[in-house]
PDB file of C-alpha atoms in Angstrom:
ATOM      1  CA  MET A   1      33.995 -29.882  91.993  1.00 51.00           C
ATOM      2  CA  CYS A   2      34.316 -33.537  91.683  1.00 50.00           C
ATOM      3  CA  ASN A   3      31.554 -36.021  92.938  1.00 57.00           C
ATOM      4  CA  VAL A   4      31.247 -36.957  96.420  1.00 58.00           C
ATOM      5  CA  LYS A   5      29.612 -40.649  96.607  1.00 63.00           C
ATOM      6  CA  SER A   6      28.632 -40.748  99.985  1.00 71.00           C
ATOM      7  CA  ILE A   7      30.131 -38.811 103.261  1.00 69.00           C
ATOM      8  CA  GLN A   8      29.149 -39.958 106.814  1.00 70.00           C
ATOM      9  CA  THR A   9      28.417 -36.919 108.663  1.00 66.00           C
ATOM     10  CA  THR A  10      27.010 -36.194 111.737  1.00 60.00           C
ATOM     11  CA  GLY A  11      23.634 -35.432 110.317  1.00 59.00           C
ATOM     12  CA  GLY A  12      23.607 -38.224 107.817  1.00 69.00           C
ATOM     13  CA  VAL A  13      24.639 -39.933 104.957  1.00 78.00           C
ATOM     14  CA  TYR A  14      25.986 -36.391 102.211  1.00 79.00           C
ATOM     15  CA  THR A  15      25.201 -38.139  98.358  1.00 85.00           C
ATOM     16  CA  ASP A  16      26.531 -36.812  95.452  1.00 86.00           C
ATOM     17  CA  GLU A  17      22.230 -36.738  94.966  1.00 87.00           C
ATOM     18  CA  ILE A  18      21.985 -34.512  97.390  1.00 89.00           C
ATOM     19  CA  LYS A  19      24.652 -32.900  96.407  1.00 90.00           C
ATOM     20  CA  SER A  20      23.189 -31.483  93.035  1.00 93.00           C
ATOM     21  CA  LEU A  21      20.096 -30.442  95.177  1.00 92.00           C
ATOM     22  CA  VAL A  22      22.980 -27.880  97.440  1.00 93.00           C
ATOM     23  CA  ILE A  23      24.587 -26.776  94.237  1.00 96.00           C
ATOM     24  CA  ARG A  24      20.709 -26.230  92.676  1.00 96.00           C
ATOM     25  CA  ASN A  25      19.289 -24.115  96.172  1.00 96.00           C
ATOM     26  CA  ILE A  26      23.148 -22.028  96.141  1.00 97.00           C
ATOM     27  CA  CYS A  27      22.810 -21.222  92.722  1.00 98.00           C
ATOM     28  CA  ARG A  28      19.228 -19.993  93.181  1.00 97.00           C
ATOM     29  CA  VAL A  29      19.304 -18.124  95.966  1.00 97.00           C
ATOM     30  CA  PHE A  30      22.484 -16.326  94.820  1.00 97.00           C
ATOM     31  CA  ASP A  31      21.997 -15.704  91.208  1.00 97.00           C
ATOM     32  CA  CYS A  32      24.531 -17.467  90.109  1.00 97.00           C
ATOM     33  CA  ASN A  33      26.775 -20.531  87.789  1.00 96.00           C
ATOM     34  CA  GLN A  34      27.935 -23.430  89.327  1.00 96.00           C
ATOM     35  CA  GLU A  35      31.786 -22.696  88.409  1.00 96.00           C
ATOM     36  CA  GLU A  36      31.201 -19.630  91.256  1.00 97.00           C
ATOM     37  CA  ILE A  37      30.853 -22.099  94.457  1.00 97.00           C
ATOM     38  CA  GLU A  38      34.102 -22.818  95.867  1.00 96.00           C
ATOM     39  CA  GLU A  39      34.943 -25.105  98.896  1.00 95.00           C
ATOM     40  CA  LEU A  40      31.745 -26.619  98.868  1.00 92.00           C
ATOM     41  CA  SER A  41      32.569 -29.257 101.775  1.00 89.00           C
ATOM     42  CA  PRO A  42      30.961 -31.073 104.847  1.00 88.00           C
ATOM     43  CA  VAL A  43      31.007 -30.001 108.339  1.00 85.00           C
ATOM     44  CA  GLN A  44      30.649 -32.590 111.303  1.00 71.00           C
ATOM     45  CA  ALA A  45      28.249 -30.104 113.229  1.00 65.00           C
ATOM     46  CA  GLY A  46      24.884 -31.077 114.290  1.00 61.00           C
ATOM     47  CA  MET A  47      22.705 -33.832 114.906  1.00 62.00           C
ATOM     48  CA  THR A  48      19.220 -33.074 112.875  1.00 70.00           C
ATOM     49  CA  ASN A  49      20.577 -32.060 109.434  1.00 83.00           C
ATOM     50  CA  ILE A  50      23.743 -31.961 106.941  1.00 87.00           C
ATOM     51  CA  VAL A  51      25.867 -29.257 107.299  1.00 90.00           C
ATOM     52  CA  LEU A  52      28.321 -27.414 104.940  1.00 92.00           C
ATOM     53  CA  SER A  53      29.908 -25.154 104.449  1.00 94.00           C
ATOM     54  CA  PHE A  54      31.330 -22.783 101.148  1.00 96.00           C
ATOM     55  CA  LYS A  55      32.371 -19.587  99.641  1.00 97.00           C
ATOM     56  CA  TYR A  56      30.187 -17.504  97.033  1.00 97.00           C
ATOM     57  CA  ASN A  57      32.259 -13.992  95.683  1.00 97.00           C
ATOM     58  CA  GLY A  58      34.095 -13.655  98.749  1.00 96.00           C
ATOM     59  CA  GLY A  59      32.415 -14.568 101.344  1.00 97.00           C
ATOM     60  CA  LYS A  60      31.869 -17.412 103.347  1.00 97.00           C
ATOM     61  CA  TYR A  61      28.360 -19.327 104.356  1.00 97.00           C
ATOM     62  CA  ILE A  62      26.886 -21.959 106.070  1.00 95.00           C
ATOM     63  CA  TYR A  63      24.482 -24.739 104.177  1.00 94.00           C
ATOM     64  CA  ARG A  64      21.924 -27.118 106.227  1.00 91.00           C
ATOM     65  CA  HIS A  65      20.662 -29.807 104.347  1.00 88.00           C
ATOM     66  CA  PRO A  66      17.402 -31.881 106.438  1.00 84.00           C
ATOM     67  CA  GLY A  67      18.772 -34.554 107.601  1.00 68.00           C
ATOM     68  CA  LEU A  68      17.339 -38.199 108.758  1.00 56.00           C
ATOM     69  CA  GLY A  69      14.214 -38.328 110.477  1.00 50.00           C
ATOM     70  CA  SER A  70      13.929 -34.526 110.639  1.00 51.00           C
ATOM     71  CA  ASN A  71      10.643 -33.515 108.682  1.00 55.00           C
ATOM     72  CA  ALA A  72       9.466 -35.809 111.276  1.00 49.00           C
ATOM     73  CA  LEU A  73      10.853 -33.580 114.304  1.00 52.00           C
ATOM     74  CA  VAL A  74      10.439 -29.993 112.872  1.00 59.00           C
ATOM     75  CA  ASP A  75       7.948 -27.117 111.531  1.00 66.00           C
ATOM     76  CA  ARG A  76       9.489 -25.267 109.663  1.00 72.00           C
ATOM     77  CA  GLY A  77       6.633 -22.639 109.390  1.00 75.00           C
ATOM     78  CA  ARG A  78       7.441 -22.005 113.590  1.00 79.00           C
ATOM     79  CA  GLU A  79      10.892 -22.116 112.760  1.00 83.00           C
ATOM     80  CA  THR A  80      10.482 -19.968 110.866  1.00 84.00           C
ATOM     81  CA  LEU A  81       8.777 -17.436 113.268  1.00 85.00           C
ATOM     82  CA  MET A  82      11.107 -17.924 115.316  1.00 89.00           C
ATOM     83  CA  GLN A  83      14.013 -16.539 112.815  1.00 90.00           C
ATOM     84  CA  LYS A  84      12.860 -13.102 112.252  1.00 89.00           C
ATOM     85  CA  ILE A  85      11.358 -12.471 116.504  1.00 90.00           C
ATOM     86  CA  VAL A  86      14.985 -13.493 117.193  1.00 93.00           C
ATOM     87  CA  GLU A  87      16.793 -11.949 114.542  1.00 93.00           C
ATOM     88  CA  ASP A  88      15.330  -8.879 115.826  1.00 90.00           C
ATOM     89  CA  VAL A  89      16.329  -8.973 119.136  1.00 90.00           C
ATOM     90  CA  GLY A  90      19.595  -9.216 117.676  1.00 92.00           C
ATOM     91  CA  ILE A  91      19.946 -13.356 119.092  1.00 95.00           C
ATOM     92  CA  ASP A  92      20.492 -14.209 115.247  1.00 96.00           C
ATOM     93  CA  THR A  93      21.396 -12.428 112.645  1.00 95.00           C
ATOM     94  CA  THR A  94      23.387 -15.005 110.218  1.00 95.00           C
ATOM     95  CA  LEU A  95      20.245 -16.154 107.970  1.00 94.00           C
ATOM     96  CA  VAL A  96      20.993 -15.518 104.314  1.00 96.00           C
ATOM     97  CA  ALA A  97      18.240 -17.978 102.881  1.00 95.00           C
ATOM     98  CA  MET A  98      15.253 -20.442 104.198  1.00 91.00           C
ATOM     99  CA  ASP A  99      12.843 -22.419 102.169  1.00 90.00           C
ATOM    100  CA  VAL A 100       9.944 -23.433 104.761  1.00 84.00           C
ATOM    101  CA  ASP A 101       8.947 -26.674 102.403  1.00 84.00           C
ATOM    102  CA  GLU A 102      12.094 -27.785 101.582  1.00 86.00           C
ATOM    103  CA  GLY A 103      13.519 -27.109 104.882  1.00 85.00           C
ATOM    104  CA  TRP A 104      17.051 -25.790 103.156  1.00 91.00           C
ATOM    105  CA  LYS A 105      18.770 -22.839 105.068  1.00 93.00           C
ATOM    106  CA  ILE A 106      21.361 -20.792 103.731  1.00 96.00           C
ATOM    107  CA  ALA A 107      23.190 -18.452 106.581  1.00 95.00           C
ATOM    108  CA  ARG A 108      26.634 -15.906 106.861  1.00 95.00           C
ATOM    109  CA  TYR A 109      29.316 -18.172 108.528  1.00 95.00           C
ATOM    110  CA  ILE A 110      30.710 -16.524 111.393  1.00 94.00           C
ATOM    111  CA  GLU A 111      34.569 -17.275 112.748  1.00 94.00           C
ATOM    112  CA  HIS A 112      34.235 -18.896 115.914  1.00 94.00           C
ATOM    113  CA  ARG A 113      36.025 -21.269 118.801  1.00 96.00           C
ATOM    114  CA  ASP A 114      33.672 -24.597 120.099  1.00 95.00           C
ATOM    115  CA  PHE A 115      31.656 -23.134 122.891  1.00 97.00           C
ATOM    116  CA  ASP A 116      33.357 -24.334 126.102  1.00 98.00           C
ATOM    117  CA  TYR A 117      30.239 -25.584 129.169  1.00 98.00           C
ATOM    118  CA  HIS A 118      32.936 -25.254 131.937  1.00 96.00           C
ATOM    119  CA  ASP A 119      34.048 -21.349 130.775  1.00 97.00           C
ATOM    120  CA  LEU A 120      32.777 -19.304 133.216  1.00 97.00           C
ATOM    121  CA  ASN A 121      32.899 -16.185 130.474  1.00 98.00           C
ATOM    122  CA  ASP A 122      31.416 -18.579 127.945  1.00 98.00           C
ATOM    123  CA  MET A 123      27.911 -20.326 130.467  1.00 98.00           C
ATOM    124  CA  VAL A 124      28.069 -16.392 131.649  1.00 98.00           C
ATOM    125  CA  ARG A 125      27.620 -14.838 127.611  1.00 98.00           C
ATOM    126  CA  ALA A 126      24.884 -18.252 126.663  1.00 98.00           C
ATOM    127  CA  ILE A 127      22.959 -17.576 129.686  1.00 98.00           C
ATOM    128  CA  MET A 128      22.120 -13.374 129.392  1.00 97.00           C
ATOM    129  CA  LEU A 129      21.892 -14.646 125.527  1.00 96.00           C
ATOM    130  CA  PHE A 130      19.031 -16.698 127.271  1.00 97.00           C
ATOM    131  CA  ARG A 131      17.962 -14.260 129.368  1.00 96.00           C
ATOM    132  CA  ARG A 132      16.998 -11.729 126.391  1.00 94.00           C
ATOM    133  CA  LEU A 133      15.406 -14.356 124.460  1.00 95.00           C
ATOM    134  CA  HIS A 134      12.683 -15.205 127.730  1.00 96.00           C
ATOM    135  CA  GLU A 135      11.542 -11.013 127.713  1.00 94.00           C
ATOM    136  CA  ALA A 136      11.654 -10.881 123.898  1.00 91.00           C
ATOM    137  CA  PRO A 137       8.223  -8.926 123.708  1.00 86.00           C
ATOM    138  CA  CYS A 138       6.496 -10.974 120.862  1.00 82.00           C
ATOM    139  CA  ARG A 139       5.392 -14.418 120.573  1.00 80.00           C
ATOM    140  CA  VAL A 140       5.579 -17.380 118.212  1.00 79.00           C
ATOM    141  CA  ARG A 141       2.240 -18.286 118.060  1.00 79.00           C
ATOM    142  CA  TYR A 142       3.113 -22.097 118.325  1.00 84.00           C
ATOM    143  CA  ASN A 143       3.580 -24.250 121.973  1.00 89.00           C
ATOM    144  CA  PHE A 144       6.397 -26.261 122.846  1.00 89.00           C
ATOM    145  CA  ASP A 145       5.359 -28.779 125.384  1.00 94.00           C
ATOM    146  CA  VAL A 146       7.917 -31.307 126.351  1.00 95.00           C
ATOM    147  CA  ILE A 147       6.235 -33.983 127.083  1.00 97.00           C
ATOM    148  CA  GLU A 148       3.735 -33.693 123.952  1.00 95.00           C
ATOM    149  CA  LYS A 149       7.093 -32.869 121.252  1.00 92.00           C
ATOM    150  CA  ALA A 150       7.769 -36.099 123.051  1.00 96.00           C
ATOM    151  CA  GLU A 151       5.028 -38.109 122.753  1.00 97.00           C
ATOM    152  CA  GLY A 152       5.131 -37.309 118.846  1.00 94.00           C
ATOM    153  CA  ILE A 153       8.103 -38.537 118.148  1.00 94.00           C
ATOM    154  CA  GLU A 154       7.301 -41.844 119.957  1.00 97.00           C
ATOM    155  CA  ALA A 155       4.547 -42.341 117.278  1.00 96.00           C
ATOM    156  CA  LYS A 156       6.783 -42.335 115.020  1.00 95.00           C
ATOM    157  CA  ILE A 157       9.490 -45.108 116.757  1.00 96.00           C
ATOM    158  CA  PRO A 158       8.748 -48.336 115.882  1.00 96.00           C
ATOM    159  CA  LYS A 159       7.490 -49.922 118.885  1.00 96.00           C
ATOM    160  CA  GLU A 160      10.497 -52.665 119.254  1.00 96.00           C
ATOM    161  CA  GLN A 161      12.571 -49.972 119.368  1.00 96.00           C
ATOM    162  CA  TYR A 162      10.973 -47.730 122.133  1.00 97.00           C
ATOM    163  CA  GLY A 163      12.020 -47.901 125.539  1.00 97.00           C
ATOM    164  CA  ASN A 164      14.485 -50.366 125.867  1.00 95.00           C
ATOM    165  CA  PHE A 165      16.341 -49.522 128.912  1.00 94.00           C
ATOM    166  CA  GLN A 166      16.169 -50.862 132.426  1.00 95.00           C
ATOM    167  CA  GLY A 167      13.574 -48.913 134.832  1.00 97.00           C
ATOM    168  CA  PHE A 168      11.996 -47.434 131.318  1.00 98.00           C
ATOM    169  CA  ALA A 169       8.923 -47.619 132.986  1.00 97.00           C
ATOM    170  CA  GLU A 170       9.420 -45.914 136.040  1.00 98.00           C
ATOM    171  CA  LEU A 171      11.839 -43.689 134.733  1.00 98.00           C
ATOM    172  CA  ARG A 172       8.551 -42.323 131.939  1.00 98.00           C
ATOM    173  CA  GLU A 173       5.877 -42.311 135.563  1.00 98.00           C
ATOM    174  CA  ARG A 174       8.540 -39.756 137.430  1.00 98.00           C
ATOM    175  CA  CYS A 175       9.001 -37.519 134.294  1.00 98.00           C
ATOM    176  CA  TYR A 176       5.127 -37.843 133.569  1.00 98.00           C
ATOM    177  CA  LYS A 177       4.661 -37.008 137.571  1.00 98.00           C
ATOM    178  CA  LEU A 178       7.137 -34.674 137.052  1.00 98.00           C
ATOM    179  CA  HIS A 179       5.751 -32.277 134.223  1.00 98.00           C
ATOM    180  CA  GLU A 180       2.245 -31.912 135.639  1.00 98.00           C
ATOM    181  CA  LEU A 181       3.953 -30.656 139.104  1.00 98.00           C
ATOM    182  CA  ALA A 182       6.584 -27.740 137.485  1.00 98.00           C
ATOM    183  CA  LYS A 183       3.169 -26.651 135.787  1.00 97.00           C
ATOM    184  CA  LYS A 184       1.713 -26.364 138.813  1.00 97.00           C
ATOM    185  CA  ASP A 185       5.351 -23.228 139.494  1.00 98.00           C
ATOM    186  CA  GLY A 186       3.947 -20.241 138.405  1.00 97.00           C
ATOM    187  CA  ILE A 187       6.853 -20.152 136.085  1.00 97.00           C
ATOM    188  CA  ARG A 188       6.066 -17.688 133.481  1.00 95.00           C
ATOM    189  CA  TRP A 189       6.445 -19.284 129.651  1.00 95.00           C
ATOM    190  CA  CYS A 190       8.452 -17.280 126.949  1.00 95.00           C
ATOM    191  CA  ASN A 191       9.946 -17.623 123.512  1.00 94.00           C
ATOM    192  CA  VAL A 192      12.410 -20.496 123.812  1.00 95.00           C
ATOM    193  CA  HIS A 193      15.415 -22.123 121.727  1.00 95.00           C
ATOM    194  CA  GLY A 194      14.322 -25.985 122.428  1.00 91.00           C
ATOM    195  CA  ASP A 195      17.898 -27.250 121.567  1.00 92.00           C
ATOM    196  CA  ALA A 196      19.723 -25.152 123.227  1.00 95.00           C
ATOM    197  CA  ARG A 197      23.047 -27.132 123.006  1.00 94.00           C
ATOM    198  CA  ASP A 198      26.528 -25.867 122.159  1.00 94.00           C
ATOM    199  CA  VAL A 199      26.074 -26.639 119.111  1.00 90.00           C
ATOM    200  CA  ASN A 200      23.639 -24.309 118.523  1.00 93.00           C
ATOM    201  CA  PHE A 201      26.334 -21.328 120.011  1.00 96.00           C
ATOM    202  CA  LEU A 202      28.426 -19.771 117.387  1.00 96.00           C
ATOM    203  CA  ILE A 203      30.852 -17.758 119.929  1.00 97.00           C
ATOM    204  CA  ASN A 204      34.199 -15.579 119.195  1.00 97.00           C
ATOM    205  CA  LYS A 205      35.768 -12.657 121.464  1.00 95.00           C
ATOM    206  CA  GLU A 206      33.092  -9.876 120.028  1.00 94.00           C
ATOM    207  CA  GLU A 207      30.221 -11.846 119.452  1.00 95.00           C
ATOM    208  CA  ILE A 208      28.246 -14.415 120.291  1.00 97.00           C
ATOM    209  CA  TYR A 209      24.861 -16.087 118.132  1.00 96.00           C
ATOM    210  CA  LEU A 210      22.309 -18.643 119.173  1.00 97.00           C
ATOM    211  CA  ILE A 211      21.406 -20.577 115.398  1.00 93.00           C
ATOM    212  CA  ASP A 212      19.332 -22.885 114.491  1.00 88.00           C
ATOM    213  CA  TRP A 213      15.616 -22.330 115.558  1.00 89.00           C
ATOM    214  CA  GLU A 214      13.702 -25.608 113.662  1.00 82.00           C
ATOM    215  CA  TYR A 215      12.610 -26.317 117.969  1.00 84.00           C
ATOM    216  CA  GLY A 216      11.717 -23.216 119.032  1.00 89.00           C
ATOM    217  CA  GLY A 217       8.275 -22.177 120.184  1.00 91.00           C
ATOM    218  CA  TYR A 218       6.483 -20.310 123.263  1.00 93.00           C
ATOM    219  CA  GLY A 219       6.691 -22.696 126.426  1.00 95.00           C
ATOM    220  CA  ASP A 220       8.407 -23.502 129.516  1.00 97.00           C
ATOM    221  CA  PRO A 221      12.026 -21.704 129.659  1.00 97.00           C
ATOM    222  CA  GLY A 222      13.070 -24.116 132.201  1.00 98.00           C
ATOM    223  CA  PHE A 223      13.594 -26.455 128.488  1.00 97.00           C
ATOM    224  CA  ASP A 224      16.584 -24.198 127.396  1.00 98.00           C
ATOM    225  CA  ILE A 225      18.115 -24.883 130.714  1.00 98.00           C
ATOM    226  CA  GLY A 226      17.709 -27.852 130.831  1.00 98.00           C
ATOM    227  CA  SER A 227      18.258 -29.149 127.138  1.00 97.00           C
ATOM    228  CA  TYR A 228      21.673 -26.289 127.502  1.00 98.00           C
ATOM    229  CA  VAL A 229      22.900 -28.662 131.042  1.00 98.00           C
ATOM    230  CA  ALA A 230      21.528 -31.152 129.105  1.00 97.00           C
ATOM    231  CA  GLY A 231      23.822 -31.225 126.031  1.00 96.00           C
ATOM    232  CA  GLY A 232      27.170 -31.614 128.254  1.00 97.00           C
ATOM    233  CA  ILE A 233      28.359 -32.951 131.388  1.00 97.00           C
ATOM    234  CA  HIS A 234      27.967 -30.911 134.282  1.00 98.00           C
ATOM    235  CA  THR A 235      27.830 -31.463 138.233  1.00 97.00           C
ATOM    236  CA  ARG A 236      25.032 -30.269 140.283  1.00 97.00           C
ATOM    237  CA  GLU A 237      27.560 -27.339 141.435  1.00 98.00           C
ATOM    238  CA  GLU A 238      27.713 -26.041 137.945  1.00 98.00           C
ATOM    239  CA  VAL A 239      24.151 -26.277 137.585  1.00 98.00           C
ATOM    240  CA  ASP A 240      23.692 -24.538 140.551  1.00 98.00           C
ATOM    241  CA  ARG A 241      26.351 -21.578 139.861  1.00 98.00           C
ATOM    242  CA  ILE A 242      23.997 -21.499 136.600  1.00 98.00           C
ATOM    243  CA  LEU A 243      20.434 -21.024 137.470  1.00 98.00           C
ATOM    244  CA  PHE A 244      21.925 -17.936 139.770  1.00 98.00           C
ATOM    245  CA  THR A 245      23.736 -16.882 136.552  1.00 98.00           C
ATOM    246  CA  TYR A 246      19.699 -17.257 135.397  1.00 98.00           C
ATOM    247  CA  TYR A 247      18.275 -15.888 137.877  1.00 97.00           C
ATOM    248  CA  ARG A 248      21.088 -12.812 138.975  1.00 96.00           C
ATOM    249  CA  HIS A 249      20.372 -14.401 142.535  1.00 97.00           C
ATOM    250  CA  GLN A 250      20.172 -17.751 144.590  1.00 97.00           C
ATOM    251  CA  PRO A 251      17.069 -19.400 142.927  1.00 98.00           C
ATOM    252  CA  THR A 252      14.331 -20.441 145.525  1.00 98.00           C
ATOM    253  CA  LYS A 253      13.415 -23.819 146.281  1.00 97.00           C
ATOM    254  CA  LEU A 254      10.550 -23.388 144.022  1.00 98.00           C
ATOM    255  CA  GLN A 255      12.466 -22.252 141.476  1.00 98.00           C
ATOM    256  CA  LYS A 256      15.226 -24.630 142.242  1.00 98.00           C
ATOM    257  CA  ARG A 257      12.727 -27.813 141.613  1.00 98.00           C
ATOM    258  CA  HIS A 258      11.310 -25.985 138.762  1.00 98.00           C
ATOM    259  CA  PHE A 259      14.703 -26.151 136.571  1.00 98.00           C
ATOM    260  CA  TYR A 260      15.207 -29.239 138.238  1.00 98.00           C
ATOM    261  CA  ALA A 261      12.750 -31.247 137.190  1.00 98.00           C
ATOM    262  CA  TYR A 262      12.926 -29.575 133.204  1.00 98.00           C
ATOM    263  CA  ILE A 263      16.659 -31.047 133.234  1.00 98.00           C
ATOM    264  CA  ALA A 264      14.894 -34.551 133.528  1.00 98.00           C
ATOM    265  CA  LEU A 265      12.101 -33.581 131.320  1.00 98.00           C
ATOM    266  CA  SER A 266      14.982 -32.524 128.028  1.00 98.00           C
ATOM    267  CA  GLY A 267      16.924 -35.503 129.178  1.00 98.00           C
ATOM    268  CA  TRP A 268      13.368 -37.679 128.401  1.00 98.00           C
ATOM    269  CA  PHE A 269      12.610 -35.690 125.395  1.00 97.00           C
ATOM    270  CA  TYR A 270      16.472 -36.270 124.434  1.00 96.00           C
ATOM    271  CA  MET A 271      16.168 -40.096 124.790  1.00 98.00           C
ATOM    272  CA  HIS A 272      13.042 -40.035 122.103  1.00 97.00           C
ATOM    273  CA  TRP A 273      15.231 -37.533 119.256  1.00 92.00           C
ATOM    274  CA  ALA A 274      17.470 -40.471 119.929  1.00 95.00           C
ATOM    275  CA  MET A 275      16.018 -43.597 119.611  1.00 96.00           C
ATOM    276  CA  LEU A 276      13.443 -41.901 116.379  1.00 93.00           C
ATOM    277  CA  LYS A 277      17.420 -41.688 115.101  1.00 89.00           C
ATOM    278  CA  GLU A 278      18.348 -44.824 115.778  1.00 93.00           C
ATOM    279  CA  SER A 279      15.306 -46.959 114.155  1.00 94.00           C
ATOM    280  CA  LYS A 280      16.232 -44.587 111.294  1.00 88.00           C
ATOM    281  CA  GLY A 281      19.917 -46.337 111.196  1.00 89.00           C
ATOM    282  CA  GLN A 282      21.800 -43.138 112.577  1.00 85.00           C
ATOM    283  CA  ALA A 283      24.416 -44.279 115.752  1.00 88.00           C
ATOM    284  CA  THR A 284      23.213 -41.298 118.833  1.00 91.00           C
ATOM    285  CA  ALA A 285      25.464 -42.784 120.747  1.00 90.00           C
ATOM    286  CA  PRO A 286      27.353 -41.344 123.580  1.00 92.00           C
ATOM    287  CA  HIS A 287      24.553 -39.431 123.903  1.00 94.00           C
ATOM    288  CA  MET A 288      21.813 -41.262 124.452  1.00 96.00           C
ATOM    289  CA  GLU A 289      23.791 -42.221 127.448  1.00 97.00           C
ATOM    290  CA  ARG A 290      24.055 -39.055 128.700  1.00 97.00           C
ATOM    291  CA  TRP A 291      20.299 -38.590 128.517  1.00 98.00           C
ATOM    292  CA  HIS A 292      19.203 -41.022 130.167  1.00 98.00           C
ATOM    293  CA  LYS A 293      21.869 -40.827 133.077  1.00 98.00           C
ATOM    294  CA  TYR A 294      19.947 -37.017 133.039  1.00 98.00           C
ATOM    295  CA  ALA A 295      16.333 -38.034 132.994  1.00 98.00           C
ATOM    296  CA  GLU A 296      16.843 -40.537 135.392  1.00 98.00           C
ATOM    297  CA  GLU A 297      19.602 -38.140 137.599  1.00 98.00           C
ATOM    298  CA  TYR A 298      16.860 -34.947 138.109  1.00 98.00           C
ATOM    299  CA  SER A 299      13.857 -37.101 137.969  1.00 98.00           C
ATOM    300  CA  ARG A 300      14.600 -38.622 141.170  1.00 98.00           C
ATOM    301  CA  LEU A 301      15.842 -35.165 142.750  1.00 98.00           C
ATOM    302  CA  ALA A 302      13.413 -32.662 141.544  1.00 98.00           C
ATOM    303  CA  LEU A 303      10.937 -35.534 142.636  1.00 98.00           C
ATOM    304  CA  GLU A 304      12.175 -35.460 146.228  1.00 98.00           C
ATOM    305  CA  MET A 305      12.023 -31.860 146.403  1.00 98.00           C
ATOM    306  CA  TYR A 306       8.737 -31.563 145.332  1.00 98.00           C
ATOM    307  CA  GLU A 307       7.738 -34.209 148.113  1.00 95.00           C
ATOM    308  CA  GLY A 308       9.403 -32.639 150.396  1.00 83.00           C
TER     309      GLY A 308
END
């Protein structure tokens, strides 16, 4: 295998130094020699980690290497526990090996196509996967509170690079108010993925998996719906169809306002994730603009519903 020098991926810069670590870990897991690893190359997928694919002994695999700032965002011990829960209920059975301390992971490669937010069949299959996750009997001991998570990220962002948006203080006030109001809705907490966007679905004609449990925990189901919506461009009609699919009936006013609130809170959270990434030199546009828009639009919509 030739030197890579450096390759920019969506999750960070892939260098010769990283390549050496990757090869070392693959050889350790499979008890093989470097020469047996074939077609090791970066995959342009995801924004938290450097992702690579490779072949070994007739099989194809995905390797995840922690990207810039991921250690500040991710609790690997929690990820390991979540991985066990979702494997038991059949939501993600792709794991081969994971290192909790170093943060790398090897998974089976699943032949798949791009997930399509606007394909009704894809949406229904994804939302049904959420229901299976949210109804799983086992719970992880790590709570996922969206505001606490955002505040944890905020603490790691240089002050001069934080909140440089018009109307940011007002948006912050609305989001904090919505967070407090949503707590009183009585929506039951459950296991959540915490980053349920299109890039984390592996889908083909027969199968669908939800992968990458770095942000998983025990929290409000609204965050999975919110992160799903915030992952793409959705009209309000499409959002309402998603909620109908999740509940299998028209949501009540309480349910609808709650999930609208969490679309706003998801946008708020991802804005913090993006600000941290940008403070470390990784561009996040146009995602940042989309997350900011969701936070702005749905914080106003939800607040009107709570106050109406």
